[in-house]
Amino acid sequence: MQKRILLAKMGLDCHDTGIVTVAQILRDAGYEVVYLGLHNDARQVVKVATEEDVDAIGISFLSGQHMTQVRRLFDEMRRAGLAVPVICGGIIPDEDARALREMGVAEVIPAGTLSAEVARLVAGSLAEPA
């Protein structure tokens, strides 16, 4: 069965070239991608993720809002009872990447990651535990 992943931009970040590229990489790798677009809040992301019955949520950040927005996303996911991996990408400092993983983010993919590596990291995040 084809895995479904929701990709979205949260907050005020208005640069979507990277996430659109990632959407195409994932489609080419066999995923069904639901792209929510720009300027979403946590409630919108969780609502669509639930309605679309996705296997994961991918969020991209270039604005520096990643810590606040991911915290809000996890709060909303808990309220909705949604338990799927969250993958973050974009311009995220190493220290923040560690903090995001401690918060529960399955994978942090830095800007500039090669296509094959993006697909591999997403596949690893969606792999069934052994």
mmCIF file of N, CA, C and O in Angstrom, residues 22-101:
data_model
loop_
_atom_site.group_PDB
_atom_site.id
_atom_site.type_symbol
_atom_site.label_atom_id
_atom_site.label_comp_id
_atom_site.label_asym_id
_atom_site.label_seq_id
_atom_site.Cartn_x
_atom_site.Cartn_y
_atom_site.Cartn_z
ATOM 1 N N VAL A 22 10.702 18.848 -2.607
ATOM 2 C CA VAL A 22 10.591 17.635 -1.788
ATOM 3 C C VAL A 22 9.322 16.864 -2.151
ATOM 4 O O VAL A 22 9.348 15.627 -2.227
ATOM 5 N N ALA A 23 8.235 17.564 -2.403
ATOM 6 C CA ALA A 23 6.996 16.886 -2.807
ATOM 7 C C ALA A 23 7.233 16.067 -4.077
ATOM 8 O O ALA A 23 6.809 14.910 -4.157
ATOM 9 N N GLN A 24 7.941 16.633 -5.033
ATOM 10 C CA GLN A 24 8.211 15.903 -6.278
ATOM 11 C C GLN A 24 9.158 14.725 -6.031
ATOM 12 O O GLN A 24 8.964 13.641 -6.580
ATOM 13 N N ILE A 25 10.165 14.923 -5.193
ATOM 14 C CA ILE A 25 11.089 13.835 -4.844
ATOM 15 C C ILE A 25 10.306 12.665 -4.248
ATOM 16 O O ILE A 25 10.516 11.508 -4.614
ATOM 17 N N LEU A 26 9.397 12.966 -3.337
ATOM 18 C CA LEU A 26 8.635 11.916 -2.668
ATOM 19 C C LEU A 26 7.642 11.248 -3.617
ATOM 20 O O LEU A 26 7.455 10.033 -3.565
ATOM 21 N N ARG A 27 7.032 12.021 -4.491
ATOM 22 C CA ARG A 27 6.144 11.410 -5.504
ATOM 23 C C ARG A 27 6.941 10.458 -6.389
ATOM 24 O O ARG A 27 6.493 9.348 -6.681
ATOM 25 N N ASP A 28 8.127 10.895 -6.813
ATOM 26 C CA ASP A 28 8.984 10.053 -7.648
ATOM 27 C C ASP A 28 9.409 8.783 -6.912
ATOM 28 O O ASP A 28 9.657 7.755 -7.540
ATOM 29 N N ALA A 29 9.485 8.865 -5.573
ATOM 30 C CA ALA A 29 9.875 7.708 -4.760
ATOM 31 C C ALA A 29 8.676 6.800 -4.435
ATOM 32 O O ALA A 29 8.834 5.803 -3.730
ATOM 33 N N GLY A 30 7.487 7.163 -4.925
ATOM 34 C CA GLY A 30 6.332 6.294 -4.752
ATOM 35 C C GLY A 30 5.350 6.693 -3.662
ATOM 36 O O GLY A 30 4.402 5.953 -3.385
ATOM 37 N N TYR A 31 5.549 7.847 -3.041
ATOM 38 C CA TYR A 31 4.625 8.298 -1.999
ATOM 39 C C TYR A 31 3.464 9.061 -2.626
ATOM 40 O O TYR A 31 3.616 9.702 -3.668
ATOM 41 N N GLU A 32 2.322 9.007 -1.967
ATOM 42 C CA GLU A 32 1.228 9.917 -2.300
ATOM 43 C C GLU A 32 1.430 11.146 -1.421
ATOM 44 O O GLU A 32 1.521 11.039 -0.193
ATOM 45 N N VAL A 33 1.531 12.296 -2.047
ATOM 46 C CA VAL A 33 1.819 13.534 -1.316
ATOM 47 C C VAL A 33 0.598 14.448 -1.347
ATOM 48 O O VAL A 33 0.028 14.705 -2.407
ATOM 49 N N VAL A 34 0.221 14.915 -0.173
ATOM 50 C CA VAL A 34 -0.810 15.934 -0.025
ATOM 51 C C VAL A 34 -0.064 17.203 0.372
ATOM 52 O O VAL A 34 0.538 17.256 1.445
ATOM 53 N N TYR A 35 -0.080 18.215 -0.507
ATOM 54 C CA TYR A 35 0.634 19.464 -0.210
ATOM 55 C C TYR A 35 -0.371 20.523 0.204
ATOM 56 O O TYR A 35 -1.229 20.922 -0.574
ATOM 57 N N LEU A 36 -0.238 20.983 1.431
ATOM 58 C CA LEU A 36 -1.193 21.928 2.008
ATOM 59 C C LEU A 36 -0.865 23.377 1.657
ATOM 60 O O LEU A 36 -1.726 24.236 1.749
ATOM 61 N N GLY A 37 0.362 23.659 1.273
ATOM 62 C CA GLY A 37 0.717 25.016 0.885
ATOM 63 C C GLY A 37 1.246 25.850 2.039
ATOM 64 O O GLY A 37 1.699 25.333 3.053
ATOM 65 N N LEU A 38 1.176 27.164 1.851
ATOM 66 C CA LEU A 38 1.774 28.141 2.761
ATOM 67 C C LEU A 38 0.811 28.597 3.862
ATOM 68 O O LEU A 38 -0.404 28.466 3.725
ATOM 69 N N HIS A 39 1.401 29.159 4.933
ATOM 70 C CA HIS A 39 0.691 29.906 5.979
ATOM 71 C C HIS A 39 -0.340 29.084 6.748
ATOM 72 O O HIS A 39 -1.450 29.545 7.013
ATOM 73 N N ASN A 40 0.008 27.877 7.128
ATOM 74 C CA ASN A 40 -0.892 27.023 7.894
ATOM 75 C C ASN A 40 -0.595 27.127 9.381
ATOM 76 O O ASN A 40 0.539 27.353 9.788
ATOM 77 N N ASP A 41 -1.632 26.927 10.185
ATOM 78 C CA ASP A 41 -1.411 26.806 11.622
ATOM 79 C C ASP A 41 -1.548 25.336 12.010
ATOM 80 O O ASP A 41 -1.935 24.502 11.195
ATOM 81 N N ALA A 42 -1.209 25.034 13.237
ATOM 82 C CA ALA A 42 -1.202 23.639 13.699
ATOM 83 C C ALA A 42 -2.560 22.978 13.547
ATOM 84 O O ALA A 42 -2.656 21.819 13.134
ATOM 85 N N ARG A 43 -3.613 23.693 13.854
ATOM 86 C CA ARG A 43 -4.956 23.124 13.763
ATOM 87 C C ARG A 43 -5.285 22.718 12.323
ATOM 88 O O ARG A 43 -5.834 21.640 12.084
ATOM 89 N N GLN A 44 -4.918 23.558 11.349
ATOM 90 C CA GLN A 44 -5.170 23.229 9.941
ATOM 91 C C GLN A 44 -4.392 21.987 9.523
ATOM 92 O O GLN A 44 -4.934 21.111 8.845
ATOM 93 N N VAL A 45 -3.128 21.914 9.924
ATOM 94 C CA VAL A 45 -2.288 20.772 9.550
ATOM 95 C C VAL A 45 -2.866 19.482 10.123
ATOM 96 O O VAL A 45 -3.005 18.478 9.417
ATOM 97 N N VAL A 46 -3.238 19.494 11.383
ATOM 98 C CA VAL A 46 -3.775 18.292 12.026
ATOM 99 C C VAL A 46 -5.134 17.920 11.444
ATOM 100 O O VAL A 46 -5.417 16.736 11.210
ATOM 101 N N LYS A 47 -5.958 18.890 11.153
ATOM 102 C CA LYS A 47 -7.269 18.625 10.551
ATOM 103 C C LYS A 47 -7.105 17.903 9.214
ATOM 104 O O LYS A 47 -7.731 16.868 8.982
ATOM 105 N N VAL A 48 -6.248 18.424 8.346
ATOM 106 C CA VAL A 48 -6.055 17.804 7.034
ATOM 107 C C VAL A 48 -5.366 16.447 7.181
ATOM 108 O O VAL A 48 -5.730 15.482 6.507
ATOM 109 N N ALA A 49 -4.388 16.350 8.073
ATOM 110 C CA ALA A 49 -3.697 15.066 8.286
ATOM 111 C C ALA A 49 -4.688 13.987 8.714
ATOM 112 O O ALA A 49 -4.614 12.846 8.263
ATOM 113 N N THR A 50 -5.631 14.356 9.560
ATOM 114 C CA THR A 50 -6.648 13.410 10.017
ATOM 115 C C THR A 50 -7.621 13.065 8.890
ATOM 116 O O THR A 50 -7.895 11.890 8.640
ATOM 117 N N GLU A 51 -8.108 14.085 8.201
ATOM 118 C CA GLU A 51 -9.059 13.859 7.102
ATOM 119 C C GLU A 51 -8.451 13.016 5.978
ATOM 120 O O GLU A 51 -9.131 12.182 5.390
ATOM 121 N N GLU A 52 -7.184 13.242 5.695
ATOM 122 C CA GLU A 52 -6.512 12.548 4.591
ATOM 123 C C GLU A 52 -5.878 11.226 5.024
ATOM 124 O O GLU A 52 -5.299 10.518 4.208
ATOM 125 N N ASP A 53 -5.954 10.912 6.324
ATOM 126 C CA ASP A 53 -5.429 9.658 6.866
ATOM 127 C C ASP A 53 -3.980 9.421 6.433
ATOM 128 O O ASP A 53 -3.629 8.385 5.879
ATOM 129 N N VAL A 54 -3.133 10.420 6.710
ATOM 130 C CA VAL A 54 -1.741 10.338 6.276
ATOM 131 C C VAL A 54 -0.911 9.477 7.221
ATOM 132 O O VAL A 54 -1.270 9.276 8.380
ATOM 133 N N ASP A 55 0.211 9.009 6.689
ATOM 134 C CA ASP A 55 1.152 8.204 7.463
ATOM 135 C C ASP A 55 2.226 9.047 8.132
ATOM 136 O O ASP A 55 2.937 8.557 9.006
ATOM 137 N N ALA A 56 2.373 10.306 7.706
ATOM 138 C CA ALA A 56 3.382 11.204 8.280
ATOM 139 C C ALA A 56 3.054 12.636 7.896
ATOM 140 O O ALA A 56 2.313 12.893 6.944
ATOM 141 N N ILE A 57 3.644 13.556 8.646
ATOM 142 C CA ILE A 57 3.535 14.988 8.369
ATOM 143 C C ILE A 57 4.947 15.517 8.152
ATOM 144 O O ILE A 57 5.839 15.276 8.973
ATOM 145 N N GLY A 58 5.136 16.242 7.066
ATOM 146 C CA GLY A 58 6.407 16.901 6.787
ATOM 147 C C GLY A 58 6.211 18.401 6.792
ATOM 148 O O GLY A 58 5.323 18.922 6.111
ATOM 149 N N ILE A 59 7.022 19.102 7.574
ATOM 150 C CA ILE A 59 6.916 20.550 7.710
ATOM 151 C C ILE A 59 8.266 21.162 7.332
ATOM 152 O O ILE A 59 9.306 20.670 7.749
ATOM 153 N N SER A 60 8.226 22.248 6.578
ATOM 154 C CA SER A 60 9.453 22.917 6.142
ATOM 155 C C SER A 60 9.511 24.318 6.735
ATOM 156 O O SER A 60 8.507 25.033 6.753
ATOM 157 N N PHE A 61 10.705 24.698 7.192
ATOM 158 C CA PHE A 61 10.896 26.012 7.819
ATOM 159 C C PHE A 61 12.123 26.710 7.261
ATOM 160 O O PHE A 61 13.205 26.121 7.199
ATOM 161 N N LEU A 62 11.948 27.964 6.895
ATOM 162 C CA LEU A 62 13.072 28.834 6.552
ATOM 163 C C LEU A 62 13.033 30.104 7.393
ATOM 164 O O LEU A 62 13.927 30.923 7.323
ATOM 165 N N SER A 63 11.986 30.258 8.175
ATOM 166 C CA SER A 63 11.700 31.514 8.874
ATOM 167 C C SER A 63 12.243 31.585 10.295
ATOM 168 O O SER A 63 12.120 32.623 10.933
ATOM 169 N N GLY A 64 12.771 30.493 10.814
ATOM 170 C CA GLY A 64 13.233 30.496 12.193
ATOM 171 C C GLY A 64 12.125 30.216 13.196
ATOM 172 O O GLY A 64 12.346 30.295 14.401
ATOM 173 N N GLN A 65 10.941 29.862 12.746
ATOM 174 C CA GLN A 65 9.815 29.609 13.644
ATOM 175 C C GLN A 65 9.670 28.139 14.017
ATOM 176 O O GLN A 65 8.682 27.751 14.622
ATOM 177 N N HIS A 66 10.647 27.319 13.678
ATOM 178 C CA HIS A 66 10.500 25.868 13.823
ATOM 179 C C HIS A 66 10.223 25.416 15.250
ATOM 180 O O HIS A 66 9.381 24.540 15.447
ATOM 181 N N MET A 67 10.879 25.960 16.240
ATOM 182 C CA MET A 67 10.671 25.481 17.614
ATOM 183 C C MET A 67 9.240 25.783 18.083
ATOM 184 O O MET A 67 8.556 24.904 18.604
ATOM 185 N N THR A 68 8.793 26.989 17.877
ATOM 186 C CA THR A 68 7.442 27.382 18.299
ATOM 187 C C THR A 68 6.378 26.620 17.527
ATOM 188 O O THR A 68 5.425 26.089 18.112
ATOM 189 N N GLN A 69 6.523 26.554 16.211
ATOM 190 C CA GLN A 69 5.498 25.920 15.380
ATOM 191 C C GLN A 69 5.410 24.410 15.619
ATOM 192 O O GLN A 69 4.308 23.849 15.642
ATOM 193 N N VAL A 70 6.546 23.752 15.795
ATOM 194 C CA VAL A 70 6.514 22.299 16.040
ATOM 195 C C VAL A 70 5.902 22.009 17.404
ATOM 196 O O VAL A 70 5.131 21.065 17.556
ATOM 197 N N ARG A 71 6.203 22.827 18.387
ATOM 198 C CA ARG A 71 5.579 22.668 19.705
ATOM 199 C C ARG A 71 4.057 22.766 19.577
ATOM 200 O O ARG A 71 3.316 21.937 20.115
ATOM 201 N N ARG A 72 3.594 23.754 18.832
ATOM 202 C CA ARG A 72 2.151 23.927 18.618
ATOM 203 C C ARG A 72 1.567 22.724 17.864
ATOM 204 O O ARG A 72 0.464 22.268 18.181
ATOM 205 N N LEU A 73 2.307 22.224 16.871
ATOM 206 C CA LEU A 73 1.839 21.073 16.106
ATOM 207 C C LEU A 73 1.674 19.854 17.005
ATOM 208 O O LEU A 73 0.639 19.180 16.968
ATOM 209 N N PHE A 74 2.679 19.572 17.834
ATOM 210 C CA PHE A 74 2.574 18.418 18.731
ATOM 211 C C PHE A 74 1.442 18.596 19.746
ATOM 212 O O PHE A 74 0.743 17.635 20.058
ATOM 213 N N ASP A 75 1.234 19.805 20.253
ATOM 214 C CA ASP A 75 0.118 20.049 21.176
ATOM 215 C C ASP A 75 -1.207 19.739 20.498
ATOM 216 O O ASP A 75 -2.074 19.065 21.067
ATOM 217 N N GLU A 76 -1.362 20.209 19.263
ATOM 218 C CA GLU A 76 -2.606 19.979 18.524
ATOM 219 C C GLU A 76 -2.766 18.501 18.170
ATOM 220 O O GLU A 76 -3.885 17.956 18.230
ATOM 221 N N MET A 77 -1.687 17.828 17.839
ATOM 222 C CA MET A 77 -1.744 16.391 17.543
ATOM 223 C C MET A 77 -2.207 15.614 18.767
ATOM 224 O O MET A 77 -3.039 14.710 18.662
ATOM 225 N N ARG A 78 -1.681 15.973 19.945
ATOM 226 C CA ARG A 78 -2.101 15.302 21.180
ATOM 227 C C ARG A 78 -3.592 15.524 21.432
ATOM 228 O O ARG A 78 -4.320 14.583 21.770
ATOM 229 N N ARG A 79 -4.060 16.768 21.269
ATOM 230 C CA ARG A 79 -5.482 17.067 21.474
ATOM 231 C C ARG A 79 -6.365 16.252 20.532
ATOM 232 O O ARG A 79 -7.452 15.817 20.919
ATOM 233 N N ALA A 80 -5.897 16.042 19.312
ATOM 234 C CA ALA A 80 -6.686 15.326 18.310
ATOM 235 C C ALA A 80 -6.476 13.815 18.356
ATOM 236 O O ALA A 80 -7.163 13.077 17.652
ATOM 237 N N GLY A 81 -5.533 13.346 19.169
ATOM 238 C CA GLY A 81 -5.237 11.922 19.223
ATOM 239 C C GLY A 81 -4.548 11.409 17.967
ATOM 240 O O GLY A 81 -4.683 10.238 17.626
ATOM 241 N N LEU A 82 -3.815 12.275 17.297
ATOM 242 C CA LEU A 82 -3.116 11.909 16.066
ATOM 243 C C LEU A 82 -1.678 11.517 16.392
ATOM 244 O O LEU A 82 -0.933 12.299 16.973
ATOM 245 N N ALA A 83 -1.293 10.309 16.006
ATOM 246 C CA ALA A 83 0.058 9.812 16.279
ATOM 247 C C ALA A 83 0.687 9.330 14.983
ATOM 248 O O ALA A 83 0.547 8.159 14.615
ATOM 249 N N VAL A 84 1.325 10.250 14.271
ATOM 250 C CA VAL A 84 2.079 9.917 13.065
ATOM 251 C C VAL A 84 3.440 10.596 13.173
ATOM 252 O O VAL A 84 3.585 11.596 13.881
ATOM 253 N N PRO A 85 4.451 10.062 12.474
ATOM 254 C CA PRO A 85 5.758 10.713 12.515
ATOM 255 C C PRO A 85 5.692 12.128 11.932
ATOM 256 O O PRO A 85 4.962 12.381 10.969
ATOM 257 N N VAL A 86 6.468 13.004 12.538
ATOM 258 C CA VAL A 86 6.632 14.372 12.040
ATOM 259 C C VAL A 86 8.072 14.515 11.569
ATOM 260 O O VAL A 86 9.007 14.171 12.292
ATOM 261 N N ILE A 87 8.219 15.004 10.348
ATOM 262 C CA ILE A 87 9.530 15.217 9.742
ATOM 263 C C ILE A 87 9.662 16.710 9.465
ATOM 264 O O ILE A 87 8.741 17.312 8.906
ATOM 265 N N CYS A 88 10.773 17.295 9.880
ATOM 266 C CA CYS A 88 11.009 18.718 9.650
ATOM 267 C C CYS A 88 12.167 18.886 8.683
ATOM 268 O O CYS A 88 13.122 18.116 8.710
ATOM 269 N N GLY A 89 12.069 19.915 7.878
ATOM 270 C CA GLY A 89 13.154 20.221 6.963
ATOM 271 C C GLY A 89 13.344 21.717 6.854
ATOM 272 O O GLY A 89 12.500 22.495 7.297
ATOM 273 N N GLY A 90 14.471 22.088 6.262
ATOM 274 C CA GLY A 90 14.740 23.495 6.013
ATOM 275 C C GLY A 90 15.982 23.985 6.712
ATOM 276 O O GLY A 90 16.918 23.231 6.961
ATOM 277 N N ILE A 91 15.968 25.263 7.037
ATOM 278 C CA ILE A 91 17.097 25.918 7.696
ATOM 279 C C ILE A 91 16.888 25.783 9.200
ATOM 280 O O ILE A 91 16.177 26.566 9.824
ATOM 281 N N ILE A 92 17.521 24.764 9.765
ATOM 282 C CA ILE A 92 17.363 24.470 11.195
ATOM 283 C C ILE A 92 18.754 24.235 11.775
ATOM 284 O O ILE A 92 19.441 23.299 11.367
ATOM 285 N N PRO A 93 19.194 25.080 12.699
ATOM 286 C CA PRO A 93 20.514 24.892 13.315
ATOM 287 C C PRO A 93 20.624 23.530 14.006
ATOM 288 O O PRO A 93 19.624 22.979 14.482
ATOM 289 N N ASP A 94 21.839 22.985 14.050
ATOM 290 C CA ASP A 94 22.074 21.662 14.646
ATOM 291 C C ASP A 94 21.530 21.557 16.069
ATOM 292 O O ASP A 94 20.938 20.545 16.432
ATOM 293 N N GLU A 95 21.746 22.583 16.872
ATOM 294 C CA GLU A 95 21.264 22.562 18.259
ATOM 295 C C GLU A 95 19.741 22.452 18.304
ATOM 296 O O GLU A 95 19.177 21.706 19.102
ATOM 297 N N ASP A 96 19.071 23.175 17.422
ATOM 298 C CA ASP A 96 17.614 23.107 17.356
ATOM 299 C C ASP A 96 17.159 21.752 16.815
ATOM 300 O O ASP A 96 16.131 21.225 17.243
ATOM 301 N N ALA A 97 17.900 21.188 15.873
ATOM 302 C CA ALA A 97 17.562 19.857 15.340
ATOM 303 C C ALA A 97 17.566 18.834 16.464
ATOM 304 O O ALA A 97 16.669 17.985 16.550
ATOM 305 N N ARG A 98 18.561 18.910 17.342
ATOM 306 C CA ARG A 98 18.608 18.003 18.492
ATOM 307 C C ARG A 98 17.388 18.208 19.393
ATOM 308 O O ARG A 98 16.760 17.254 19.836
ATOM 309 N N ALA A 99 17.056 19.469 19.647
ATOM 310 C CA ALA A 99 15.903 19.775 20.508
ATOM 311 C C ALA A 99 14.598 19.301 19.861
ATOM 312 O O ALA A 99 13.712 18.787 20.555
ATOM 313 N N LEU A 100 14.485 19.435 18.548
ATOM 314 C CA LEU A 100 13.283 18.955 17.855
ATOM 315 C C LEU A 100 13.156 17.442 17.970
ATOM 316 O O LEU A 100 12.072 16.915 18.196
ATOM 317 N N ARG A 101 14.276 16.738 17.836
ATOM 318 C CA ARG A 101 14.239 15.274 17.981
ATOM 319 C C ARG A 101 13.830 14.888 19.402
ATOM 320 O O ARG A 101 13.059 13.948 19.595
#
